[in-house]
Amino acid sequence: MSLLDVEIVPVSNEPAYRSVVRRIETKIMSGEWAVGDRVPAETTLAQDLGVHRSTIREAIRVLEQNGLVRRHDGGKLLFVTAPREADISSKITAAIVLQEVTFFELWESMRCIEPALVEGAASRISEDTLDALQENVERTRVAYEDKKSLVQLDIEFHQLIATASGNRALQLCRQPISQLFYPAFLNVFSRLNAGERLVFAHEKILQALRGRDAAVAREWMDKHVVDFRRGYELASLDIDAPVGWPGKIDAA
Amino acid sequence: MSLLDVEIVPVSNEPAYRSVVRRIETKIMSGEWAVGDRVPAETTLAQDLGVHRSTIREAIRVLEQNGLVRRHDGGKLLFVTAPREADISSKITAAIVLQEVTFFELWESMRCIEPALVEGAASRISEDTLDALQENVERTRVAYEDKKSLVQLDIEFHQLIATASGNRALQLCRQPISQLFYPAFLNVFSRLNAGERLVFAHEKILQALRGRDAAVAREWMDKHVVDFRRGYELASLDIDAPVGWPGKIDAA
């Protein structure tokens, strides 16, 4: 478990903790420390790397924040872990908001991602998920007046399909974009009393998924995402305005 | 600039530095601290938040790693910044590799993203970028035998188009996926001496972009990405194997 053999490209002015972060990252990414392995004790790491224990502690904090190591159930022991969607999502969200990405860019992204996911889901979705979608559509049908539930149900509908696609790379990308996209667009969409239109599209998508018809599922998803933009424009909102922050920081 | 008014949801067992991270994140995300603003001095923050200065320092380190604050040119002063692609990319890469995402999932993601980007680029690409693509294609034409250059030139070709799309949300997602995708697939692709085929597709795409023909550009990009998969299968490689790590950690 000695770390001294790792080749590290020297970086000028790099603080000590950051070079420790990179050394440990290399061990984890290369699989030398596998997901599930225990991370060596601070004192061992400090000795192996020839740095102070407090430097190790700083590095561990950064690795924890990035989801590469985690303590189980509040215990003291640290384990190597694969970063979860939540570890990544808040960081992409921050980049999107602070780079002042526009609603149009989000919409264009969703128009790219959602049809691809439903196409993948058509051949991979389970009967259980189809039933969950059915239940979701039935609850949506009676929620036209309750705008908050409508938003939640819509997010759930699309989330179920994303998961059913089985594509984890696309899901990682989609998560932060959808969290910014759906609430913003649906607040408008529901003001136009477009609930009926929403349920109609969801029903068509579900029907295509039940029939394992990837092309039709894709086509309806595309129409559905195009509808969002129409709703936004009907409400005379500026689609080229920056997204802004919905105001929630997840406790990672 | 007092931080005491920020409402923070209490999280059990949360270390002090992490609650400081969330308070400052809230200030930045809400725009109260704007991008470009100076971050208050450590002593000021420690006083305002009623924590030790070392806790502030730990929090600042995490914020730096996430690209929310940065020092300019190695100076001491900290400024609020928008996270850059590079701040995010390595984190998504880690999640993809450690979650053991397969080549198939990467390929499916690229098949989703690349045609959408070229479609967007068709109406937004500048004459300068068209010229850069032309030059890229010409250099690729004489690089058939030099596999390493071929990979680099291919990455550059697709990167130019991604940037020309003007969609920053999709670019954020694409960056880590493409970094894992192109080297892996092209190593195989070039073994099959498919350089000619590669240049042919790039030429068709460039021609469509020059003609501002979004549909044709999209169609050729789709064929091109499908070709990658064919090359991979012709080489009898397992497309359902996990991606693995190409072995480079960027110094952030």
Coordinates of C-alpha atoms in Angstrom, one line a residue:
Chain A
M1 CA 0.0 0.0 0.0
S2 CA 3.0 2.3 -0.2
L3 CA 2.2 5.4 -2.2
L4 CA 5.8 6.4 -3.0
D5 CA 5.9 4.6 -6.3
V6 CA 3.2 6.8 -7.8
E7 CA 4.6 9.1 -10.5
I8 CA 3.3 12.6 -9.9
V9 CA 3.7 15.4 -12.4
P10 CA 5.1 18.3 -10.4
V11 CA 2.9 21.4 -10.5
S12 CA 4.4 24.7 -9.5
N13 CA 3.0 26.3 -6.3
E14 CA 0.7 23.4 -5.7
P15 CA -0.2 23.2 -2.0
A16 CA 0.9 19.9 -0.3
Y17 CA -2.7 18.7 0.4
R18 CA -3.5 19.0 -3.3
S19 CA -0.6 16.8 -4.4
V20 CA -1.8 14.3 -1.8
V21 CA -5.3 14.5 -3.3
R22 CA -3.9 13.7 -6.7
R23 CA -1.8 10.8 -5.5
I24 CA -4.8 9.2 -3.8
E25 CA -7.0 9.9 -6.8
T26 CA -4.5 8.1 -9.0
K27 CA -4.6 5.0 -6.7
I28 CA -8.4 5.0 -6.7
M29 CA -8.9 5.7 -10.5
S30 CA -6.4 3.1 -11.5
G31 CA -8.2 0.5 -9.4
E32 CA -5.2 -0.1 -7.2
W33 CA -7.5 0.9 -4.3
A34 CA -10.8 -0.7 -5.3
V35 CA -14.2 0.6 -4.5
G36 CA -15.1 -0.9 -1.1
D37 CA -11.5 -1.1 0.2
R38 CA -10.7 0.6 3.5
V39 CA -8.6 3.7 3.2
P40 CA -5.3 3.3 5.3
A41 CA -5.2 5.2 8.6
E42 CA -4.1 8.9 8.6
T43 CA -0.9 8.1 10.4
T44 CA 0.0 5.4 7.9
L45 CA -0.7 7.7 5.0
A46 CA 1.3 10.6 6.6
Q47 CA 4.3 8.3 7.1
D48 CA 4.2 6.8 3.6
L49 CA 3.8 10.2 1.9
G50 CA 6.2 12.1 4.2
V51 CA 3.7 14.8 5.1
H52 CA 2.1 16.1 8.3
R53 CA -1.1 14.3 9.5
S54 CA -3.1 17.6 9.1
T55 CA -2.2 17.6 5.4
I56 CA -3.6 14.1 5.1
R57 CA -6.8 15.3 6.8
E58 CA -7.2 18.2 4.4
A59 CA -6.8 15.9 1.4
I60 CA -9.3 13.4 2.8
R61 CA -11.9 16.2 3.2
V62 CA -11.5 17.1 -0.5
L63 CA -11.8 13.5 -1.5
E64 CA -14.9 13.1 0.7
Q65 CA -16.5 16.1 -0.9
N66 CA -15.9 14.6 -4.3
G67 CA -17.5 11.3 -3.3
L68 CA -14.3 9.3 -3.7
V69 CA -14.1 8.2 -0.1
R70 CA -17.0 7.9 2.5
R71 CA -17.6 7.0 6.1
H72 CA -20.4 4.4 6.5
D73 CA -23.3 5.3 8.8
G74 CA -21.4 8.1 10.5
G75 CA -18.6 5.7 11.6
K76 CA -14.9 6.6 11.8
L77 CA -13.7 4.2 9.1
L78 CA -13.1 5.5 5.6
F79 CA -13.9 3.5 2.5
V80 CA -13.2 4.0 -1.2
T81 CA -16.5 4.7 -3.0
A82 CA -17.8 5.5 -6.5
P83 CA -19.1 9.1 -6.6
R84 CA -22.9 9.2 -6.7
E85 CA -25.1 11.3 -8.9
A86 CA -25.7 13.7 -5.9
D87 CA -21.9 14.3 -5.5
I88 CA -21.7 15.5 -9.1
S89 CA -25.1 17.1 -9.6
S90 CA -24.7 20.1 -7.3
K91 CA -21.3 21.0 -9.0
I92 CA -22.8 21.0 -12.5
T93 CA -25.7 23.0 -11.2
A94 CA -23.3 25.6 -9.9
A95 CA -21.4 25.8 -13.2
I96 CA -24.7 26.2 -15.2
V97 CA -26.0 29.0 -12.9
L98 CA -22.8 30.9 -12.5
Q99 CA -21.8 30.7 -16.2
E100 CA -25.2 32.3 -16.8
V101 CA -26.4 29.5 -19.1
T102 CA -29.7 30.5 -20.7
F103 CA -33.1 28.7 -20.6
F104 CA -32.7 28.1 -24.3
E105 CA -29.5 26.2 -23.7
L106 CA -31.2 24.0 -21.1
W107 CA -34.2 23.5 -23.4
E108 CA -31.9 22.5 -26.3
S109 CA -30.1 20.1 -23.9
M110 CA -33.3 18.4 -22.8
R111 CA -34.5 18.1 -26.4
C112 CA -31.3 16.2 -27.0
I113 CA -31.2 14.0 -23.9
E114 CA -34.9 13.1 -23.2
P115 CA -35.7 11.5 -26.6
A116 CA -32.5 9.5 -26.4
L117 CA -33.3 8.2 -23.0
V118 CA -36.9 7.2 -23.8
E119 CA -35.6 5.4 -26.9
G120 CA -33.2 3.4 -24.7
A121 CA -35.9 2.8 -22.1
A122 CA -38.2 1.3 -24.8
S123 CA -36.2 -1.9 -25.0
R124 CA -35.0 -2.0 -21.3
I125 CA -37.9 -0.8 -19.1
S126 CA -39.3 -3.3 -16.6
E127 CA -43.0 -4.1 -16.0
D128 CA -42.6 -2.6 -12.5
T129 CA -41.5 0.7 -13.9
L130 CA -44.3 0.7 -16.5
D131 CA -46.7 0.3 -13.7
A132 CA -45.1 3.1 -11.8
L133 CA -45.4 5.3 -14.8
Q134 CA -49.1 4.3 -15.1
E135 CA -49.7 5.3 -11.5
N136 CA -47.9 8.6 -12.1
V137 CA -50.1 9.4 -15.1
E138 CA -53.3 8.7 -13.1
R139 CA -52.1 10.9 -10.2
T140 CA -51.2 13.7 -12.7
R141 CA -54.7 13.5 -14.3
V142 CA -56.3 14.6 -11.0
A143 CA -53.6 17.2 -10.1
Y144 CA -54.4 19.9 -12.8
E145 CA -55.2 22.5 -10.2
D146 CA -52.4 21.7 -7.8
K147 CA -49.5 23.3 -9.7
K148 CA -46.9 22.2 -7.1
S149 CA -47.9 18.5 -7.4
L150 CA -48.0 18.8 -11.2
V151 CA -44.4 19.9 -11.2
Q152 CA -43.4 17.1 -8.8
L153 CA -45.3 14.4 -10.8
D154 CA -43.8 15.6 -14.1
I155 CA -40.3 15.4 -12.7
E156 CA -41.0 11.9 -11.4
F157 CA -42.4 10.8 -14.8
H158 CA -39.2 11.9 -16.6
Q159 CA -37.0 10.6 -13.8
L160 CA -38.5 7.1 -14.0
I161 CA -37.8 7.0 -17.8
A162 CA -34.2 8.3 -17.3
T163 CA -33.5 5.5 -14.8
A164 CA -35.2 2.9 -17.1
S165 CA -32.8 3.9 -19.9
G166 CA -30.0 2.2 -18.0
N167 CA -27.5 4.8 -19.4
R168 CA -25.6 6.1 -16.3
A169 CA -23.4 8.5 -18.3
L170 CA -26.4 10.3 -19.7
Q171 CA -28.2 10.2 -16.4
L172 CA -25.2 11.9 -14.7
C173 CA -25.5 14.8 -17.2
R174 CA -29.3 14.9 -17.2
Q175 CA -29.8 15.2 -13.4
P176 CA -28.6 18.8 -12.8
I177 CA -30.1 20.0 -16.1
S178 CA -33.5 18.5 -15.4
Q179 CA -33.5 19.9 -11.9
L180 CA -33.1 23.4 -13.3
F181 CA -35.3 22.8 -16.3
Y182 CA -38.6 21.3 -15.2
P183 CA -39.5 23.6 -12.2
A184 CA -38.7 26.7 -14.3
F185 CA -40.7 25.7 -17.4
L186 CA -43.5 24.0 -15.6
N187 CA -44.3 27.0 -13.4
V188 CA -45.1 28.8 -16.7
F189 CA -46.6 25.8 -18.4
S190 CA -49.1 25.2 -15.6
R191 CA -50.2 28.9 -15.6
L192 CA -51.4 28.3 -19.1
N193 CA -53.6 25.4 -17.8
A194 CA -51.7 23.0 -20.0
G195 CA -52.1 20.1 -17.6
E196 CA -54.4 18.3 -20.1
R197 CA -51.8 18.6 -22.8
L198 CA -49.1 17.4 -20.4
V199 CA -51.1 14.2 -19.5
F200 CA -51.9 13.6 -23.1
A201 CA -48.2 13.5 -24.1
H202 CA -47.3 11.4 -21.0
E203 CA -50.0 8.9 -22.0
K204 CA -48.7 8.6 -25.6
I205 CA -45.2 8.1 -24.3
L206 CA -46.3 5.4 -21.8
Q207 CA -48.3 3.6 -24.5
A208 CA -45.3 3.5 -26.8
L209 CA -43.1 2.2 -24.0
R210 CA -45.6 -0.5 -23.3
G211 CA -45.6 -1.5 -26.9
R212 CA -41.7 -1.4 -26.9
D213 CA -41.9 1.1 -29.8
A214 CA -38.7 3.1 -29.5
A215 CA -39.4 5.3 -32.6
V216 CA -42.9 6.4 -31.4
A217 CA -41.7 6.9 -27.8
R218 CA -38.9 9.1 -29.2
E219 CA -41.3 11.1 -31.4
W220 CA -43.7 11.9 -28.6
M221 CA -41.0 12.8 -26.2
D222 CA -39.6 15.2 -28.8
K223 CA -43.1 16.8 -29.3
H224 CA -43.4 17.0 -25.6
V225 CA -40.1 18.9 -25.1
V226 CA -41.0 21.2 -28.0
D227 CA -44.3 22.0 -26.2
F228 CA -42.4 23.2 -23.2
R229 CA -40.7 25.9 -25.3
R230 CA -44.0 26.9 -26.9
G231 CA -45.5 27.3 -23.4
Y232 CA -42.6 29.4 -22.3
E233 CA -43.0 31.7 -25.3
L234 CA -46.8 31.9 -25.0
A235 CA -46.2 33.3 -21.5
S236 CA -44.0 36.0 -23.2
L237 CA -40.9 35.0 -21.2
D238 CA -37.4 35.6 -22.4
I239 CA -35.9 32.2 -23.4
D240 CA -32.5 33.8 -23.8
A241 CA -32.4 35.0 -20.1
P242 CA -29.9 33.2 -17.7
V243 CA -31.4 30.3 -15.7
G244 CA -30.9 31.7 -12.2
W245 CA -30.8 29.7 -9.0
P246 CA -34.0 28.0 -7.7
G247 CA -32.6 28.5 -4.2
K248 CA -31.8 25.1 -2.7
I249 CA -28.4 23.7 -1.6
D250 CA -28.4 20.0 -1.0
A251 CA -26.6 18.8 2.0
A252 CA -24.1 16.5 0.3
Chain B
M1 CA -21.6 41.2 4.0
S2 CA -22.7 39.6 7.3
L3 CA -23.5 35.9 6.8
L4 CA -25.7 35.5 9.9
D5 CA -28.9 36.1 8.1
V6 CA -28.5 33.0 5.8
E7 CA -31.0 30.4 6.7
I8 CA -29.3 27.0 7.0
V9 CA -31.1 23.7 7.2
P10 CA -29.4 21.9 10.1
V11 CA -27.8 18.6 9.2
S12 CA -27.0 16.2 12.0
N13 CA -23.3 15.4 12.5
E14 CA -22.3 17.9 9.9
P15 CA -18.7 19.1 10.4
A16 CA -18.4 22.9 11.0
Y17 CA -16.4 23.5 7.8
R18 CA -19.2 21.9 5.7
S19 CA -21.9 24.1 7.1
V20 CA -19.6 27.1 6.3
V21 CA -19.2 25.7 2.7
R22 CA -23.0 25.7 2.3
R23 CA -23.4 29.2 3.7
I24 CA -20.9 30.6 1.3
E25 CA -22.3 28.5 -1.6
T26 CA -25.7 30.0 -0.9
K27 CA -24.3 33.5 -1.0
I28 CA -22.6 32.8 -4.3
M29 CA -25.4 30.9 -6.0
S30 CA -28.0 33.5 -5.0
G31 CA -25.9 36.2 -6.6
E32 CA -25.5 38.1 -3.3
W33 CA -21.7 37.5 -3.8
A34 CA -21.4 38.0 -7.6
V35 CA -18.8 36.4 -9.8
G36 CA -15.8 38.8 -9.8
D37 CA -16.4 40.0 -6.2
R38 CA -13.6 39.7 -3.6
V39 CA -14.2 37.1 -0.9
P40 CA -14.0 38.7 2.5
A41 CA -10.8 38.1 4.6
E42 CA -10.6 34.9 6.6
T43 CA -10.7 36.9 9.9
T44 CA -13.8 38.7 8.8
L45 CA -15.5 35.5 7.8
A46 CA -14.5 33.8 11.1
Q47 CA -15.9 36.6 13.1
D48 CA -19.2 36.8 11.2
L49 CA -19.8 33.1 11.3
G50 CA -18.5 32.5 14.9
V51 CA -16.1 29.8 13.9
H52 CA -12.3 29.4 14.1
R53 CA -10.2 30.7 11.4
S54 CA -8.9 27.2 10.5
T55 CA -12.5 26.1 9.9
I56 CA -12.9 29.0 7.4
R57 CA -9.6 27.9 5.7
E58 CA -10.9 24.3 5.3
A59 CA -14.1 25.6 3.8
I60 CA -12.3 27.8 1.4
R61 CA -10.2 24.9 0.2
V62 CA -13.3 22.9 -0.7
L63 CA -14.8 25.9 -2.5
E64 CA -11.5 26.4 -4.4
Q65 CA -11.6 22.7 -5.5
N66 CA -15.1 23.2 -6.8
G67 CA -14.1 26.3 -8.7
L68 CA -16.4 28.7 -6.8
V69 CA -13.5 30.8 -5.6
R70 CA -10.1 31.3 -7.1
R71 CA -6.8 33.2 -6.6
H72 CA -5.7 35.2 -9.6
D73 CA -2.2 34.6 -10.9
G74 CA -1.0 32.9 -7.7
G75 CA -1.9 36.0 -5.6
K76 CA -3.3 35.9 -2.1
L77 CA -6.6 37.6 -2.9
L78 CA -9.6 35.3 -3.4
F79 CA -12.4 36.1 -5.9
V80 CA -15.8 34.6 -6.6
T81 CA -15.6 32.7 -9.9
A82 CA -17.9 30.5 -12.1
P83 CA -16.7 26.9 -12.2
R84 CA -15.0 26.1 -15.4
E85 CA -15.4 23.0 -17.5
A86 CA -12.1 21.6 -16.1
D87 CA -13.4 22.0 -12.5
I88 CA -16.3 19.7 -13.3
S89 CA -14.9 17.4 -15.9
S90 CA -12.5 15.4 -13.7
K91 CA -15.4 14.8 -11.2
I92 CA -17.7 13.4 -13.9
T93 CA -14.8 11.3 -15.3
A94 CA -14.3 9.7 -11.8
A95 CA -18.0 8.9 -11.4
I96 CA -18.1 7.2 -14.9
V97 CA -15.0 5.1 -14.3
L98 CA -15.7 4.1 -10.7
Q99 CA -19.4 3.3 -11.4
E100 CA -18.0 1.0 -14.1
V101 CA -20.0 2.6 -16.9
T102 CA -19.6 0.5 -20.1
F103 CA -18.3 1.5 -23.6
F104 CA -21.8 1.0 -24.8
E105 CA -23.2 3.6 -22.5
L106 CA -20.5 6.1 -23.6
W107 CA -21.2 5.3 -27.2
E108 CA -25.0 5.8 -26.7
S109 CA -24.3 9.1 -25.0
M110 CA -22.1 10.4 -27.8
R111 CA -24.7 9.3 -30.4
C112 CA -27.2 11.4 -28.5
I113 CA -24.9 14.5 -27.9
E114 CA -22.8 14.8 -31.1
P115 CA -25.6 15.1 -33.6
A116 CA -27.4 17.7 -31.4
L117 CA -24.3 19.8 -31.2
V118 CA -23.5 19.7 -34.9
E119 CA -27.2 20.7 -35.6
G120 CA -26.8 23.7 -33.3
A121 CA -23.4 24.6 -34.8
A122 CA -24.9 24.6 -38.3
S123 CA -26.6 27.9 -37.7
R124 CA -24.1 29.4 -35.2
I125 CA -20.6 28.5 -36.5
S126 CA -18.2 31.3 -37.4
E127 CA -16.1 31.5 -40.6
D128 CA -13.0 31.3 -38.5
T129 CA -14.1 28.0 -37.0
L130 CA -15.1 26.6 -40.4
D131 CA -11.5 27.5 -41.5
A132 CA -10.1 25.8 -38.5
L133 CA -12.1 22.6 -39.3
Q134 CA -10.9 22.8 -42.9
E135 CA -7.3 22.9 -41.7
N136 CA -8.0 20.0 -39.3
V137 CA -9.3 17.9 -42.1
E138 CA -6.3 18.6 -44.2
R139 CA -3.9 17.6 -41.4
T140 CA -5.9 14.5 -40.8
R141 CA -5.7 13.4 -44.4
V142 CA -1.9 13.2 -44.1
A143 CA -1.9 11.5 -40.7
Y144 CA -3.3 8.1 -41.5
E145 CA -0.2 6.3 -40.4
D146 CA 0.4 8.3 -37.3
K147 CA -2.3 6.9 -35.0
K148 CA -1.5 9.2 -32.1
S149 CA -2.0 12.3 -34.2
L150 CA -5.1 10.8 -35.7
V151 CA -6.7 10.5 -32.3
Q152 CA -5.6 14.1 -31.4
L153 CA -7.0 15.5 -34.7
D154 CA -10.2 13.7 -34.3
I155 CA -10.7 15.0 -30.7
E156 CA -9.9 18.5 -32.0
F157 CA -12.4 18.2 -34.9
H158 CA -15.3 17.3 -32.6
Q159 CA -14.2 19.8 -29.9
L160 CA -14.4 22.7 -32.4
I161 CA -17.9 21.7 -33.3
A162 CA -19.0 21.3 -29.7
T163 CA -17.7 24.8 -29.0
A164 CA -19.4 26.2 -32.1
S165 CA -22.7 24.9 -30.9
G166 CA -22.8 27.6 -28.3
N167 CA -24.5 25.3 -25.8
R168 CA -22.6 25.4 -22.6
A169 CA -24.8 22.9 -20.7
L170 CA -24.3 20.2 -23.3
Q171 CA -20.6 21.0 -23.5
L172 CA -20.2 20.5 -19.7
C173 CA -21.7 17.0 -20.1
R174 CA -19.9 16.2 -23.2
Q175 CA -16.4 17.0 -22.1
P176 CA -15.7 14.1 -19.7
I177 CA -17.6 11.6 -21.9
S178 CA -15.6 12.6 -25.0
Q179 CA -12.3 12.4 -23.2
L180 CA -13.1 8.8 -22.3
F181 CA -14.8 7.9 -25.6
Y182 CA -12.5 9.1 -28.4
P183 CA -9.1 7.7 -27.3
A184 CA -10.7 4.3 -26.5
F185 CA -12.6 3.9 -29.7
L186 CA -10.0 5.5 -32.0
N187 CA -7.2 3.2 -30.9
V188 CA -9.3 0.4 -32.3
F189 CA -10.6 2.4 -35.2
S190 CA -7.1 3.3 -36.4
R191 CA -5.9 -0.3 -36.1
L192 CA -8.5 -1.1 -38.8
N193 CA -6.9 1.5 -41.1
A194 CA -10.1 3.4 -41.1
G195 CA -8.5 6.7 -41.5
E196 CA -9.9 7.2 -44.9
R197 CA -13.4 6.5 -43.7
L198 CA -12.9 9.0 -40.8
V199 CA -11.7 11.8 -43.1
F200 CA -14.6 11.1 -45.5
A201 CA -17.2 11.6 -42.7
H202 CA -15.4 14.7 -41.4
E203 CA -15.4 16.2 -44.9
K204 CA -19.2 15.5 -45.3
I205 CA -19.9 17.1 -41.9
L206 CA -17.7 20.2 -42.8
Q207 CA -19.4 20.5 -46.1
A208 CA -22.9 20.5 -44.5
L209 CA -21.7 23.1 -41.9
R210 CA -20.4 25.4 -44.7
G211 CA -23.8 25.1 -46.4
R212 CA -25.6 25.8 -43.0
D213 CA -27.5 22.5 -43.6
A214 CA -28.4 21.3 -40.1
A215 CA -30.2 18.2 -41.2
V216 CA -27.4 16.9 -43.4
A217 CA -24.7 17.8 -40.8
R218 CA -26.8 15.8 -38.2
E219 CA -27.2 12.9 -40.5
W220 CA -23.5 12.5 -41.2
M221 CA -22.6 13.0 -37.6
D222 CA -25.0 10.2 -36.7
K223 CA -23.5 7.9 -39.4
H224 CA -20.0 8.8 -38.1
V225 CA -20.8 7.8 -34.5
V226 CA -22.4 4.6 -35.6
D227 CA -19.2 3.8 -37.5
F228 CA -17.2 4.0 -34.3
R229 CA -19.3 1.2 -32.8
R230 CA -18.9 -0.9 -36.0
G231 CA -15.1 -0.5 -35.8
Y232 CA -15.2 -1.5 -32.1
E233 CA -17.1 -4.6 -32.9
L234 CA -15.0 -5.5 -36.0
A235 CA -12.0 -5.6 -33.7
S236 CA -14.0 -8.1 -31.6
L237 CA -13.9 -6.0 -28.5
D238 CA -16.5 -6.2 -25.8
I239 CA -18.7 -3.1 -25.9
D240 CA -20.3 -4.1 -22.6
A241 CA -17.0 -3.9 -20.7
P242 CA -16.4 -1.1 -18.2
V243 CA -14.6 1.9 -19.6
G244 CA -11.5 1.9 -17.3
W245 CA -9.2 4.8 -16.7
P246 CA -7.0 6.2 -19.4
G247 CA -4.4 7.1 -16.7
K248 CA -4.2 10.8 -16.5
I249 CA -5.1 13.1 -13.6
D250 CA -5.3 16.8 -14.6
A251 CA -3.8 19.2 -12.2
A252 CA -6.8 21.3 -11.4

